[in-house]
Short mmCIF file of C-alpha atoms and ligand atoms in Angstrom, two decimals:
data_model
loop_
_atom_site.label_atom_id
_atom_site.label_comp_id
_atom_site.label_asym_id
_atom_site.label_seq_id
_atom_site.Cartn_x
_atom_site.Cartn_y
_atom_site.Cartn_z
CA UNK A 1 239.94 -55.17 234.11
CA UNK A 2 236.43 -54.53 231.59
CA UNK A 3 237.44 -54.95 227.39
CA UNK A 4 237.35 -51.37 226.85
CA UNK A 5 240.03 -50.90 229.78
CA UNK A 6 242.50 -52.89 227.96
CA UNK A 7 241.53 -51.35 224.61
CA UNK A 8 242.65 -47.90 225.63
CA UNK A 9 245.59 -49.21 227.56
CA UNK A 10 247.46 -50.58 224.62
CA UNK A 11 246.19 -47.52 222.75
CA UNK A 12 247.62 -45.52 225.17
CA UNK A 13 251.35 -47.28 223.91
CA UNK A 14 252.75 -45.99 221.16
CA UNK A 15 253.50 -47.97 218.77
CA UNK A 16 254.49 -45.44 216.27
CA UNK A 17 256.23 -46.56 212.45
CA UNK A 18 258.48 -44.36 211.30
CA UNK A 19 259.62 -44.43 207.34
CA UNK A 20 263.45 -44.98 208.82
CA UNK A 21 263.56 -48.05 211.77
CA UNK A 22 265.85 -46.23 213.23
CA UNK A 23 264.25 -43.62 213.93
CA UNK A 24 261.30 -45.74 215.51
CA UNK A 25 261.01 -46.14 219.33
CA UNK A 26 262.26 -50.23 219.79
CA UNK A 27 260.83 -49.96 223.91
CA UNK A 28 257.11 -48.56 222.87
CA UNK A 29 257.16 -52.17 221.08
CA UNK A 30 257.72 -53.79 223.97
CA UNK A 31 256.02 -52.22 226.11
CA UNK A 32 253.35 -52.84 223.53
CA UNK A 33 254.02 -56.89 223.20
CA UNK A 34 254.66 -57.13 227.76
CA UNK A 35 250.72 -55.12 228.24
CA UNK A 36 249.30 -58.32 225.46
CA UNK A 37 251.32 -61.19 227.97
CA UNK A 38 249.98 -59.69 230.86
CA UNK A 39 246.26 -58.26 229.59
CA UNK A 40 245.55 -61.86 227.56
CA UNK A 41 247.45 -64.28 230.05
CA UNK A 42 245.02 -68.02 228.94
CA UNK A 43 247.16 -66.10 225.73
CA UNK A 44 249.33 -66.80 226.41
CA UNK A 45 249.89 -69.90 228.00
CA UNK A 46 247.25 -71.73 225.57
CA UNK A 47 248.53 -70.62 221.85
CA UNK A 48 252.99 -70.71 221.40
CA UNK A 49 254.27 -66.95 220.31
CA UNK A 50 257.17 -66.41 217.93
CA UNK A 51 259.22 -63.27 217.54
CA UNK A 52 259.62 -62.45 214.17
CA UNK A 53 261.76 -59.34 212.79
CA UNK A 54 262.43 -57.97 215.58
CA UNK A 55 258.73 -56.70 216.67
CA UNK A 56 255.93 -59.13 215.07
CA UNK A 57 254.38 -61.96 217.00
CA UNK A 58 253.40 -64.37 214.77
CA UNK A 59 250.12 -66.66 217.27
CA UNK A 60 249.57 -70.85 216.73
CA UNK A 61 246.39 -71.61 218.54
CA UNK A 62 246.82 -75.51 218.14
CA UNK A 63 243.03 -76.84 216.56
CA UNK A 64 241.45 -79.61 216.87
CA UNK A 65 242.27 -80.80 213.64
CA UNK A 66 245.03 -80.71 210.85
CA UNK A 67 242.27 -79.57 208.05
CA UNK A 68 243.25 -75.73 206.73
CA UNK A 69 243.64 -73.63 209.81
CA UNK A 70 242.04 -69.49 210.49
CA UNK A 71 244.84 -67.81 209.68
CA UNK A 72 243.82 -63.34 211.21
CA UNK A 73 246.29 -60.49 210.35
CA UNK A 74 246.30 -56.84 212.07
CA UNK A 75 249.62 -54.69 212.78
CA UNK A 76 250.39 -52.81 216.33
CA UNK A 77 252.06 -50.06 214.73
CA UNK A 78 250.37 -46.13 214.17
CA UNK A 79 250.72 -43.47 211.44
CA UNK A 80 252.69 -40.80 213.64
CA UNK A 81 250.13 -37.93 215.07
CA UNK A 82 252.46 -34.80 214.19
CA UNK A 83 250.91 -31.63 213.20
CA UNK A 84 247.89 -33.28 212.80
CA UNK A 85 245.02 -31.33 215.72
CA UNK A 86 243.63 -33.26 217.42
CA UNK A 87 241.39 -32.63 219.68
CA UNK A 88 242.13 -35.05 222.40
CA UNK A 89 246.00 -35.86 222.90
CA UNK A 90 245.78 -39.63 221.22
CA UNK A 91 248.12 -41.79 223.08
CA UNK A 92 245.66 -40.88 225.67
CA UNK A 93 242.96 -42.73 224.08
CA UNK A 94 239.95 -40.18 226.18
CA UNK A 95 236.40 -41.90 225.91
CA UNK A 96 234.02 -38.91 224.19
CA UNK A 97 230.01 -39.22 225.48
CA UNK A 98 228.51 -41.46 227.17
CA UNK A 99 225.92 -44.49 227.08
CA UNK A 100 225.41 -45.25 222.55
CA UNK A 101 227.88 -42.30 221.83
CA UNK A 102 230.32 -43.71 223.97
CA UNK A 103 233.41 -42.58 221.57
CA UNK A 104 237.01 -43.96 222.37
CA UNK A 105 239.08 -41.52 220.67
CA UNK A 106 243.16 -42.87 219.82
CA UNK A 107 245.90 -42.89 217.00
CA UNK A 108 244.36 -46.46 215.69
CA UNK A 109 241.33 -46.83 216.96
CA UNK A 110 240.11 -48.37 214.23
CA UNK A 111 243.64 -48.69 212.59
CA UNK A 112 244.61 -51.17 213.52
CA UNK A 113 244.80 -51.71 217.20
CA UNK A 114 240.93 -50.83 216.92
CA UNK A 115 240.92 -55.26 214.62
CA UNK A 116 244.67 -56.62 216.25
CA UNK A 117 242.61 -55.57 220.44
CA UNK A 118 239.09 -57.17 219.15
CA UNK A 119 241.03 -60.74 217.91
CA UNK A 120 242.43 -61.54 221.31
CA UNK A 121 239.27 -60.81 223.12
CA UNK A 122 237.98 -63.17 220.86
CA UNK A 123 240.18 -66.05 221.82
CA UNK A 124 240.90 -65.30 225.19
CA UNK A 125 236.93 -64.87 226.14
CA UNK A 126 236.95 -68.73 223.62
CA UNK A 127 239.37 -69.63 225.74
CA UNK A 128 238.13 -68.83 229.14
CA UNK A 129 235.00 -70.81 228.20
CA UNK A 130 237.26 -74.16 227.54
CA UNK A 131 236.62 -73.54 223.65
CA UNK A 132 238.70 -75.38 220.89
CA UNK A 133 239.25 -74.65 217.34
CA UNK A 134 238.22 -77.33 214.64
CA UNK A 135 241.05 -76.14 212.95
CA UNK A 136 244.62 -74.74 214.18
CA UNK A 137 243.78 -71.01 214.05
CA UNK A 138 247.32 -68.15 213.21
CA UNK A 139 247.29 -64.64 214.09
CA UNK A 140 250.19 -62.89 212.82
CA UNK A 141 250.23 -59.12 214.28
CA UNK A 142 252.55 -56.46 212.35
CA UNK A 143 255.09 -54.35 213.09
CA UNK A 144 256.38 -52.10 210.11
CA UNK A 145 252.54 -52.50 207.29
CA UNK A 146 252.64 -48.42 208.01
CA UNK A 147 255.84 -48.56 205.84
CA UNK A 148 257.84 -51.69 204.72
CA UNK A 149 255.81 -54.17 205.59
CA UNK A 150 258.78 -56.69 206.45
CA UNK A 151 256.96 -58.37 209.54
CA UNK A 152 254.45 -59.67 207.35
CA UNK A 153 256.45 -61.12 204.70
CA UNK A 154 258.69 -63.00 207.20
CA UNK A 155 256.29 -64.73 208.69
CA UNK A 156 254.16 -64.99 205.51
CA UNK A 157 257.79 -66.73 204.56
CA UNK A 158 258.08 -68.42 207.25
CA UNK A 159 253.89 -69.53 207.48
CA UNK A 160 255.20 -71.12 204.10
CA UNK A 161 257.67 -72.16 204.23
CA UNK A 162 255.99 -75.20 206.92
CA UNK A 163 253.46 -75.89 204.80
CA UNK A 164 250.21 -74.04 206.74
CA UNK A 165 248.23 -73.99 203.39
CA UNK A 166 244.92 -71.61 205.29
CA UNK A 167 241.47 -71.99 204.72
CA UNK A 168 241.08 -68.53 205.13
CA UNK A 169 243.29 -65.46 205.55
CA UNK A 170 241.00 -62.39 207.34
CA UNK A 171 242.76 -58.54 207.37
CA UNK A 172 242.47 -54.95 207.54
CA UNK A 173 240.24 -53.38 205.92
CA UNK A 174 236.68 -52.57 204.23
CA UNK A 175 234.49 -52.21 206.70
CA UNK A 176 230.28 -52.27 207.59
CA UNK A 177 229.41 -49.06 205.77
CA UNK A 178 226.61 -46.64 204.49
CA UNK A 179 225.74 -45.50 200.79
CA UNK A 180 228.40 -47.57 199.49
CA UNK A 181 227.14 -48.14 196.45
CA UNK A 182 224.26 -46.30 194.58
CA UNK A 183 220.89 -47.28 195.37
CA UNK A 184 221.37 -49.88 198.45
CA UNK A 185 219.59 -48.86 200.64
CA UNK A 186 221.34 -51.20 203.71
CA UNK A 187 224.59 -51.15 205.34
CA UNK A 188 226.42 -53.11 203.26
CA UNK A 189 230.07 -55.46 204.34
CA UNK A 190 232.96 -54.69 202.39
CA UNK A 191 234.52 -57.08 202.25
CA UNK A 192 238.26 -57.03 199.66
CA UNK A 193 238.69 -59.71 196.93
CA UNK A 194 242.04 -57.85 196.01
CA UNK A 195 243.59 -54.47 196.11
CA UNK A 196 245.32 -52.53 193.46
CA UNK A 197 249.13 -52.28 193.06
CA UNK A 198 251.27 -50.26 194.30
CA UNK A 199 254.13 -47.93 192.38
CA UNK A 200 256.14 -44.91 192.84
CA UNK A 201 257.56 -44.21 188.93
CA UNK A 202 260.06 -40.87 188.63
CA UNK A 203 259.85 -39.12 185.81
CA UNK A 204 262.76 -37.32 184.87
CA UNK A 205 264.64 -34.41 182.87
CA UNK A 206 267.69 -33.20 182.36
CA UNK A 207 269.81 -30.83 181.64
CA UNK A 208 273.61 -29.00 180.89
CA UNK A 209 272.80 -26.76 183.87
CA UNK A 210 274.10 -23.00 184.33
CA UNK A 211 273.42 -20.16 185.38
CA UNK A 212 269.71 -18.79 186.35
CA UNK A 213 270.51 -16.02 184.81
CA UNK A 214 270.84 -17.16 181.33
CA UNK A 215 267.94 -19.59 181.37
CA UNK A 216 267.13 -21.55 178.09
CA UNK A 217 263.85 -21.79 176.01
CA UNK A 218 262.11 -25.02 177.62
CA UNK A 219 264.21 -25.81 180.87
CA UNK A 220 264.30 -29.04 182.54
CA UNK A 221 261.41 -27.68 185.17
CA UNK A 222 259.19 -26.13 182.40
CA UNK A 223 259.23 -29.44 180.75
CA UNK A 224 258.97 -31.39 183.83
CA UNK A 225 255.74 -29.33 184.21
CA UNK A 226 254.22 -29.85 180.64
CA UNK A 227 254.34 -33.59 181.34
CA UNK A 228 253.09 -32.85 184.89
CA UNK A 229 250.19 -31.33 183.16
CA UNK A 230 249.79 -33.72 180.37
CA UNK A 231 249.83 -36.48 182.82
CA UNK A 232 247.54 -34.60 184.30
CA UNK A 233 244.79 -34.51 181.35
CA UNK A 234 245.59 -38.28 180.05
CA UNK A 235 244.56 -40.04 183.02
CA UNK A 236 243.65 -43.22 182.54
CA UNK A 237 241.33 -45.29 180.71
CA UNK A 238 237.59 -46.66 182.73
CA UNK A 239 236.50 -49.92 183.01
CA UNK A 240 235.21 -52.82 185.17
CA UNK A 241 237.48 -54.35 186.90
CA UNK A 242 236.59 -58.18 187.98
CA UNK A 243 235.94 -57.50 191.84
CA UNK A 244 233.64 -54.51 191.21
CA UNK A 245 231.51 -56.20 188.73
CA UNK A 246 231.31 -58.91 191.44
CA UNK A 247 230.52 -55.53 193.44
CA UNK A 248 228.01 -55.04 191.92
CA UNK A 249 226.34 -57.50 190.61
CA UNK A 250 225.86 -59.12 194.75
CA UNK A 251 224.49 -55.30 194.71
CA UNK A 252 221.86 -56.03 192.14
CA UNK A 253 219.51 -58.00 194.35
CA UNK A 254 218.98 -55.12 197.06
CA UNK A 255 218.37 -52.04 194.26
CA UNK A 256 215.15 -50.93 192.50
CA UNK A 257 214.88 -51.78 188.69
CA UNK A 258 215.95 -50.18 186.43
CA UNK A 259 219.52 -50.18 188.28
CA UNK A 260 218.95 -54.16 189.26
CA UNK A 261 219.48 -55.35 185.98
CA UNK A 262 222.06 -52.57 185.39
CA UNK A 263 224.58 -54.10 187.65
CA UNK A 264 223.49 -57.07 186.80
CA UNK A 265 224.58 -56.81 183.24
CA UNK A 266 227.81 -54.93 182.84
CA UNK A 267 228.87 -56.46 179.63
CA UNK A 268 226.11 -54.43 178.88
CA UNK A 269 226.34 -51.37 180.76
CA UNK A 270 230.38 -50.61 182.15
CA UNK A 271 230.40 -47.13 179.92
CA UNK A 272 227.20 -46.12 181.94
CA UNK A 273 228.31 -47.87 185.19
CA UNK A 274 231.90 -46.55 184.95
CA UNK A 275 231.18 -42.54 183.87
CA UNK A 276 228.84 -42.20 186.23
CA UNK A 277 231.06 -44.07 189.34
CA UNK A 278 234.50 -41.74 188.19
CA UNK A 279 231.55 -38.87 187.85
CA UNK A 280 230.16 -39.60 191.20
CA UNK A 281 234.02 -38.59 193.63
CA UNK A 282 236.92 -39.79 194.32
CA UNK A 283 236.52 -42.87 195.77
CA UNK A 284 234.43 -44.33 193.23
CA UNK A 285 236.08 -43.38 190.80
CA UNK A 286 239.82 -44.99 192.12
CA UNK A 287 237.54 -48.17 191.59
CA UNK A 288 237.26 -47.86 188.09
CA UNK A 289 240.80 -46.95 187.50
CA UNK A 290 244.00 -47.01 187.67
CA UNK A 291 245.60 -43.71 189.15
CA UNK A 292 248.12 -41.54 189.20
CA UNK A 293 249.52 -38.71 191.05
CA UNK A 294 252.50 -36.92 190.96
CA UNK A 295 253.13 -36.91 195.49
CA UNK A 296 257.05 -35.23 195.07
CA UNK A 297 258.49 -32.25 193.45
CA UNK A 298 262.33 -32.02 192.47
CA UNK A 299 264.47 -29.79 191.18
CA UNK A 300 267.92 -27.38 191.93
CA UNK A 301 269.23 -27.58 194.97
CA UNK A 302 269.93 -23.55 194.98
CA UNK A 303 267.38 -20.92 193.92
CA UNK A 304 269.98 -19.54 191.89
CA UNK A 305 270.55 -22.41 190.08
CA UNK A 306 269.30 -24.05 186.86
CA UNK A 307 267.99 -27.87 187.09
CA UNK A 308 270.47 -30.76 185.51
CA UNK A 309 267.72 -32.47 187.41
CA UNK A 310 264.08 -32.18 187.57
CA UNK A 311 262.37 -34.99 189.55
CA UNK A 312 258.48 -36.09 189.98
CA UNK A 313 257.04 -38.97 191.91
CA UNK A 314 254.40 -40.02 190.68
CA UNK A 315 252.17 -42.62 193.36
CA UNK A 316 250.66 -44.99 190.57
CA UNK A 317 247.35 -47.16 192.26
CA UNK A 318 247.26 -50.04 189.71
CA UNK A 319 243.60 -51.59 189.32
CA UNK A 320 243.14 -55.15 189.09
CA UNK A 321 244.10 -56.70 185.13
CA UNK A 322 246.53 -53.33 184.82
CA UNK A 323 250.35 -53.79 185.85
CA UNK A 324 253.69 -52.36 185.79
CA UNK A 325 254.55 -53.82 182.11
CA UNK A 326 251.08 -51.34 181.19
CA UNK A 327 251.06 -48.54 183.79
CA UNK A 328 253.77 -47.08 182.10
CA UNK A 329 253.28 -47.04 178.28
CA UNK A 330 250.69 -45.24 179.54
CA UNK A 331 252.67 -42.68 181.24
CA UNK A 332 254.80 -43.23 177.97
CA UNK A 333 251.83 -42.36 175.84
CA UNK A 334 250.37 -39.47 178.09
CA UNK A 335 253.71 -37.71 178.36
CA UNK A 336 254.19 -37.85 174.81
CA UNK A 337 257.97 -36.31 175.04
CA UNK A 338 261.61 -38.48 174.85
CA UNK A 339 263.34 -36.40 176.53
CA UNK A 340 260.73 -37.57 179.68
CA UNK A 341 262.21 -39.75 181.35
CA UNK A 342 260.61 -43.18 182.97
CA UNK A 343 261.98 -45.03 185.96
CA UNK A 344 260.09 -46.74 187.77
CA UNK A 345 260.99 -46.51 191.42
CA UNK A 346 259.17 -49.92 193.45
CA UNK A 347 256.14 -51.46 192.71
CA UNK A 348 254.01 -54.15 193.07
CA UNK A 349 251.03 -55.73 190.45
CA UNK A 350 248.20 -56.04 192.58
CA UNK A 351 246.66 -58.96 193.85
CA UNK A 352 244.98 -62.17 192.90
CA UNK A 353 241.38 -62.13 193.46
CA UNK A 354 239.50 -63.96 196.31
CA UNK A 355 236.39 -66.18 195.56
CA UNK A 356 233.78 -64.87 196.53
CA UNK A 357 231.16 -67.89 196.21
CA UNK A 358 232.29 -70.90 198.24
CA UNK A 359 233.49 -72.88 201.61
CA UNK A 360 236.12 -69.32 202.66
CA UNK A 361 233.41 -66.66 201.71
CA UNK A 362 230.33 -68.52 203.39
CA UNK A 363 232.09 -68.53 206.97
CA UNK A 364 232.90 -64.81 206.72
CA UNK A 365 228.73 -63.63 205.46
CA UNK A 366 227.81 -65.92 208.60
CA UNK A 367 229.61 -63.86 210.94
CA UNK A 368 228.70 -60.85 208.99
CA UNK A 369 225.11 -61.69 209.18
CA UNK A 370 224.68 -64.14 213.35
CA UNK A 371 227.13 -60.59 214.55
CA UNK A 372 227.03 -56.67 212.25
CA UNK A 373 223.48 -57.19 211.93
CA UNK A 374 221.18 -59.73 209.77
CA UNK A 375 220.02 -57.11 207.24
CA UNK A 376 224.01 -56.62 206.17
CA UNK A 377 224.77 -57.33 203.12
CA UNK A 378 227.67 -58.43 202.09
CA UNK A 379 229.83 -57.48 199.36
CA UNK A 380 232.58 -58.00 197.21
CA UNK A 381 235.15 -55.04 196.81
CA UNK A 382 238.35 -53.83 195.98
CA UNK A 383 240.43 -52.22 198.36
CA UNK A 384 242.03 -49.08 196.89
CA UNK A 385 245.16 -48.81 199.40
CA UNK A 386 247.69 -51.21 200.44
CA UNK A 387 247.77 -53.75 203.40
CA UNK A 388 250.34 -57.10 204.55
CA UNK A 389 247.27 -59.17 203.18
CA UNK A 390 248.98 -58.60 200.25
CA UNK A 391 252.57 -61.22 201.71
CA UNK A 392 249.73 -63.93 202.27
CA UNK A 393 248.28 -64.64 199.02
CA UNK A 394 250.77 -66.76 197.74
CA UNK A 395 249.80 -68.99 200.86
CA UNK A 396 245.93 -69.54 199.06
CA UNK A 397 243.77 -68.18 196.64
CA UNK A 398 241.20 -66.91 200.20
CA UNK A 399 242.79 -63.37 201.46
CA UNK A 400 239.94 -61.57 202.64
CA UNK A 401 240.22 -57.59 203.94
CA UNK A 402 237.31 -56.34 206.74
CA UNK A 403 237.09 -55.04 209.43
CA UNK A 404 233.46 -55.86 212.31
CA UNK A 405 233.79 -52.43 211.91
CA UNK A 406 230.28 -50.22 211.95
CA UNK A 407 231.09 -46.98 210.46
CA UNK A 408 230.69 -43.01 209.03
CA UNK A 409 231.98 -41.65 206.18
CA UNK A 410 233.41 -39.09 208.30
CA UNK A 411 235.43 -41.90 210.80
CA UNK A 412 236.20 -43.19 208.22
CA UNK A 413 237.56 -39.96 206.98
CA UNK A 414 239.55 -40.14 210.56
CA UNK A 415 242.44 -43.15 209.27
CA UNK A 416 246.13 -41.68 209.45
CA UNK A 417 244.18 -38.00 210.17
CA UNK A 418 243.22 -35.83 213.21
CA UNK A 419 240.89 -37.99 215.55
CA UNK A 420 239.77 -40.70 214.46
CA UNK A 421 237.93 -42.97 216.92
CA UNK A 422 235.61 -45.74 217.11
CA UNK A 423 232.03 -45.85 218.79
CA UNK A 424 232.85 -47.98 222.02
CA UNK A 425 229.34 -50.14 220.54
CA UNK A 426 230.39 -51.13 217.64
CA UNK A 427 234.01 -52.26 218.91
CA UNK A 428 232.13 -54.08 221.17
CA UNK A 429 230.62 -56.30 218.20
CA UNK A 430 233.43 -56.17 216.36
CA UNK A 431 234.56 -58.39 219.28
CA UNK A 432 232.09 -60.96 218.42
CA UNK A 433 232.05 -61.54 215.29
CA UNK A 434 235.51 -62.09 215.69
CA UNK A 435 234.25 -65.30 218.48
CA UNK A 436 232.15 -65.78 215.94
CA UNK A 437 234.46 -66.96 213.05
CA UNK A 438 237.05 -68.67 215.89
CA UNK A 439 233.97 -71.07 216.65
CA UNK A 440 232.49 -71.83 212.66
ZN1 ZN B 501 246.04 -50.60 209.12
#
């Protein structure tokens, strides 16, 4: 069997995450686990494996020394495909095109079986060559990253309890991309050194209720609508957070003047740079401010009944340096209405920031240039979404978020969307990256 055949088989098993654990097809995860055992026999002979929190998988590969280990993270679950117009069956893992154009279409092709299977390929290959890693290598593969993250939380707890202090933790996150930073012509490896916090706040208005035939001048729904609009008109302030400053300062060596000077001196140029980044598009806007968007509305249960409670859920993504308390203060100020309650439903503060210098960073950068291309520029960046990595930040300050795949804009847009896909050549290179990291 070839690596691609193994990859396709694992992609065809629908390990779909569901918000309600009762809806999860546990049998799919059991089959996925059995397929891993069959497809990677050396890995399952030489590594110790534990099944954690139902379906999460924690592996330990003992190294030659007791120095600080390497910890690689990925997740087995994928998001649902319901209602999405795919060109191919999302669990058929169809290979379209051939040669350098060959592309695998499947849910999870990138997020995150692309990384997970590439790690297995690299480990199995290293074992076949008799490699003994310099230090322990731990692999932690969650089963509900897309929903509750209970698997990752539990594995992180186990590792902490055993005193495992990794020298480097690597999870999914950024990729190798083109045109991510204005003025940089070379492809850049976007290595997440931090991720934003995630929270849901509810804006709630209440009134006595009554019949819809005799509405008050400002019913709860209208008061809520006004609050929503005020929030939209008053976004969080722009600023350059430390990971974004680091990205620009590192990119400065790869851009022409006067941009290079602007990137090198963010203290002076922050107002202009943050305004430009904000105007360039939603992705760069999210790098320079905490964002808030209303995702869900609730009002009256009946069409002829006044709402006694109207509620808007606001999804907030916190920039490094902002806290849940800061966000609540901003929402309060933006809404300007004491009769709108602001309730924190749940949330996490932003992650700590990992260093973009030092041994762990150098090790990642070397693996990038050795396997993904000597011209690829490793850049620290702020990851916009949340990943399982946030549960592991208590183990070490060297937590990074990067998948070793060179992806186009269209390919990145297909994450969680129809026609998720990865080019075969790109995926095979990713295996080499993990191989280099295991041997480093
Ligand atoms: Zn993912």
